[in-house]
Amino acid sequence: GSQRSDGNHRRYARGTLRRVAFIRAAQAVGLTLDEIGAALATLPDARTPTAADWARLARRWTPLLDARIAALTRL
């Protein structure tokens, strides 16, 4: 959620912004929203991904991304 500042601008919690950054970065490397959602669902209490979470999820995604790169290379 967000709150409004005195100037009526939205203010988001840092955790919310980090989750959005995580989703955008994952989309940028070609992951679907379903894949990203599944990864976020593995985090305890729907917490914001930490650096350790990033590393663990990236290792899980490496084979998937390598397969997509190989498929695109063959085109």
PDB file of C-alpha atoms in Angstrom:
ATOM      1  CA  GLY A   1       0.000   0.000   0.000  1.00  0.00           C
ATOM      2  CA  SER A   2       0.942   3.615  -0.149  1.00  0.00           C
ATOM      3  CA  GLN A   3       0.375   6.770   1.809  1.00  0.00           C
ATOM      4  CA  ARG A   4       0.063  10.307   0.508  1.00  0.00           C
ATOM      5  CA  SER A   5       2.550  13.054   1.286  1.00  0.00           C
ATOM      6  CA  ASP A   6       1.565  16.651   2.031  1.00  0.00           C
ATOM      7  CA  GLY A   7       2.024  17.347  -1.705  1.00  0.00           C
ATOM      8  CA  ASN A   8      -0.343  14.454  -2.503  1.00  0.00           C
ATOM      9  CA  HIS A   9       2.478  12.235  -3.843  1.00  0.00           C
ATOM     10  CA  ARG A  10       2.316   8.512  -3.180  1.00  0.00           C
ATOM     11  CA  ARG A  11       4.834   7.242  -0.631  1.00  0.00           C
ATOM     12  CA  TYR A  12       5.642   3.531  -0.667  1.00  0.00           C
ATOM     13  CA  ALA A  13       7.395   1.494   2.005  1.00  0.00           C
ATOM     14  CA  ARG A  14      10.969   0.515   1.148  1.00  0.00           C
ATOM     15  CA  GLY A  15       9.989  -3.166   1.134  1.00  0.00           C
ATOM     16  CA  THR A  16       7.289  -2.507  -1.454  1.00  0.00           C
ATOM     17  CA  LEU A  17       9.757  -0.674  -3.693  1.00  0.00           C
ATOM     18  CA  ARG A  18      12.276  -3.511  -3.376  1.00  0.00           C
ATOM     19  CA  ARG A  19       9.621  -6.057  -4.383  1.00  0.00           C
ATOM     20  CA  VAL A  20       8.740  -3.960  -7.441  1.00  0.00           C
ATOM     21  CA  ALA A  21      12.447  -3.707  -8.345  1.00  0.00           C
ATOM     22  CA  PHE A  22      12.757  -7.488  -7.963  1.00  0.00           C
ATOM     23  CA  ILE A  23       9.760  -8.089 -10.242  1.00  0.00           C
ATOM     24  CA  ARG A  24      11.009  -5.644 -12.880  1.00  0.00           C
ATOM     25  CA  ALA A  25      14.520  -7.136 -12.860  1.00  0.00           C
ATOM     26  CA  ALA A  26      13.126 -10.653 -13.199  1.00  0.00           C
ATOM     27  CA  GLN A  27      10.880  -9.530 -16.078  1.00  0.00           C
ATOM     28  CA  ALA A  28      13.867  -7.863 -17.752  1.00  0.00           C
ATOM     29  CA  VAL A  29      15.654 -11.217 -18.015  1.00  0.00           C
ATOM     30  CA  GLY A  30      12.583 -12.841 -19.514  1.00  0.00           C
ATOM     31  CA  LEU A  31      10.767 -14.439 -16.598  1.00  0.00           C
ATOM     32  CA  THR A  32       6.988 -14.504 -16.658  1.00  0.00           C
ATOM     33  CA  LEU A  33       4.836 -13.047 -13.904  1.00  0.00           C
ATOM     34  CA  ASP A  34       3.797 -16.609 -12.997  1.00  0.00           C
ATOM     35  CA  GLU A  35       7.448 -17.635 -12.584  1.00  0.00           C
ATOM     36  CA  ILE A  36       8.194 -14.515 -10.545  1.00  0.00           C
ATOM     37  CA  GLY A  37       5.117 -15.039  -8.381  1.00  0.00           C
ATOM     38  CA  ALA A  38       6.100 -18.640  -7.732  1.00  0.00           C
ATOM     39  CA  ALA A  39       9.551 -17.494  -6.637  1.00  0.00           C
ATOM     40  CA  LEU A  40       8.160 -14.815  -4.330  1.00  0.00           C
ATOM     41  CA  ALA A  41       5.791 -17.396  -2.836  1.00  0.00           C
ATOM     42  CA  THR A  42       8.828 -19.361  -1.608  1.00  0.00           C
ATOM     43  CA  LEU A  43       9.841 -16.502   0.682  1.00  0.00           C
ATOM     44  CA  PRO A  44       8.736 -16.809   4.308  1.00  0.00           C
ATOM     45  CA  ASP A  45       5.901 -14.470   5.294  1.00  0.00           C
ATOM     46  CA  ALA A  46       5.961 -12.906   1.793  1.00  0.00           C
ATOM     47  CA  ARG A  47       9.003 -10.893   2.868  1.00  0.00           C
ATOM     48  CA  THR A  48      10.967  -8.641   0.558  1.00  0.00           C
ATOM     49  CA  PRO A  49      13.779 -10.582  -1.174  1.00  0.00           C
ATOM     50  CA  THR A  50      17.145 -10.227   0.547  1.00  0.00           C
ATOM     51  CA  ALA A  51      20.519 -10.484  -1.208  1.00  0.00           C
ATOM     52  CA  ALA A  52      20.664 -14.147  -0.152  1.00  0.00           C
ATOM     53  CA  ASP A  53      17.177 -14.709  -1.590  1.00  0.00           C
ATOM     54  CA  TRP A  54      18.274 -13.116  -4.876  1.00  0.00           C
ATOM     55  CA  ALA A  55      21.280 -15.445  -5.082  1.00  0.00           C
ATOM     56  CA  ARG A  56      19.203 -18.559  -4.317  1.00  0.00           C
ATOM     57  CA  LEU A  57      16.481 -17.654  -6.814  1.00  0.00           C
ATOM     58  CA  ALA A  58      19.028 -16.728  -9.488  1.00  0.00           C
ATOM     59  CA  ARG A  59      20.651 -20.168  -9.140  1.00  0.00           C
ATOM     60  CA  ARG A  60      17.223 -21.775  -9.596  1.00  0.00           C
ATOM     61  CA  TRP A  61      16.517 -19.659 -12.688  1.00  0.00           C
ATOM     62  CA  THR A  62      19.900 -20.206 -14.368  1.00  0.00           C
ATOM     63  CA  PRO A  63      18.966 -23.461 -16.199  1.00  0.00           C
ATOM     64  CA  LEU A  64      15.672 -21.941 -17.358  1.00  0.00           C
ATOM     65  CA  LEU A  65      17.379 -18.821 -18.667  1.00  0.00           C
ATOM     66  CA  ASP A  66      20.187 -20.838 -20.288  1.00  0.00           C
ATOM     67  CA  ALA A  67      17.562 -22.909 -22.139  1.00  0.00           C
ATOM     68  CA  ARG A  68      15.807 -19.752 -23.354  1.00  0.00           C
ATOM     69  CA  ILE A  69      19.100 -18.237 -24.526  1.00  0.00           C
ATOM     70  CA  ALA A  70      19.922 -21.439 -26.407  1.00  0.00           C
ATOM     71  CA  ALA A  71      16.479 -21.447 -28.039  1.00  0.00           C
ATOM     72  CA  LEU A  72      16.826 -17.814 -29.101  1.00  0.00           C
ATOM     73  CA  THR A  73      20.334 -18.448 -30.436  1.00  0.00           C
ATOM     74  CA  ARG A  74      18.958 -21.217 -32.663  1.00  0.00           C
ATOM     75  CA  LEU A  75      16.406 -18.872 -34.272  1.00  0.00           C
TER      76      LEU A  75
END
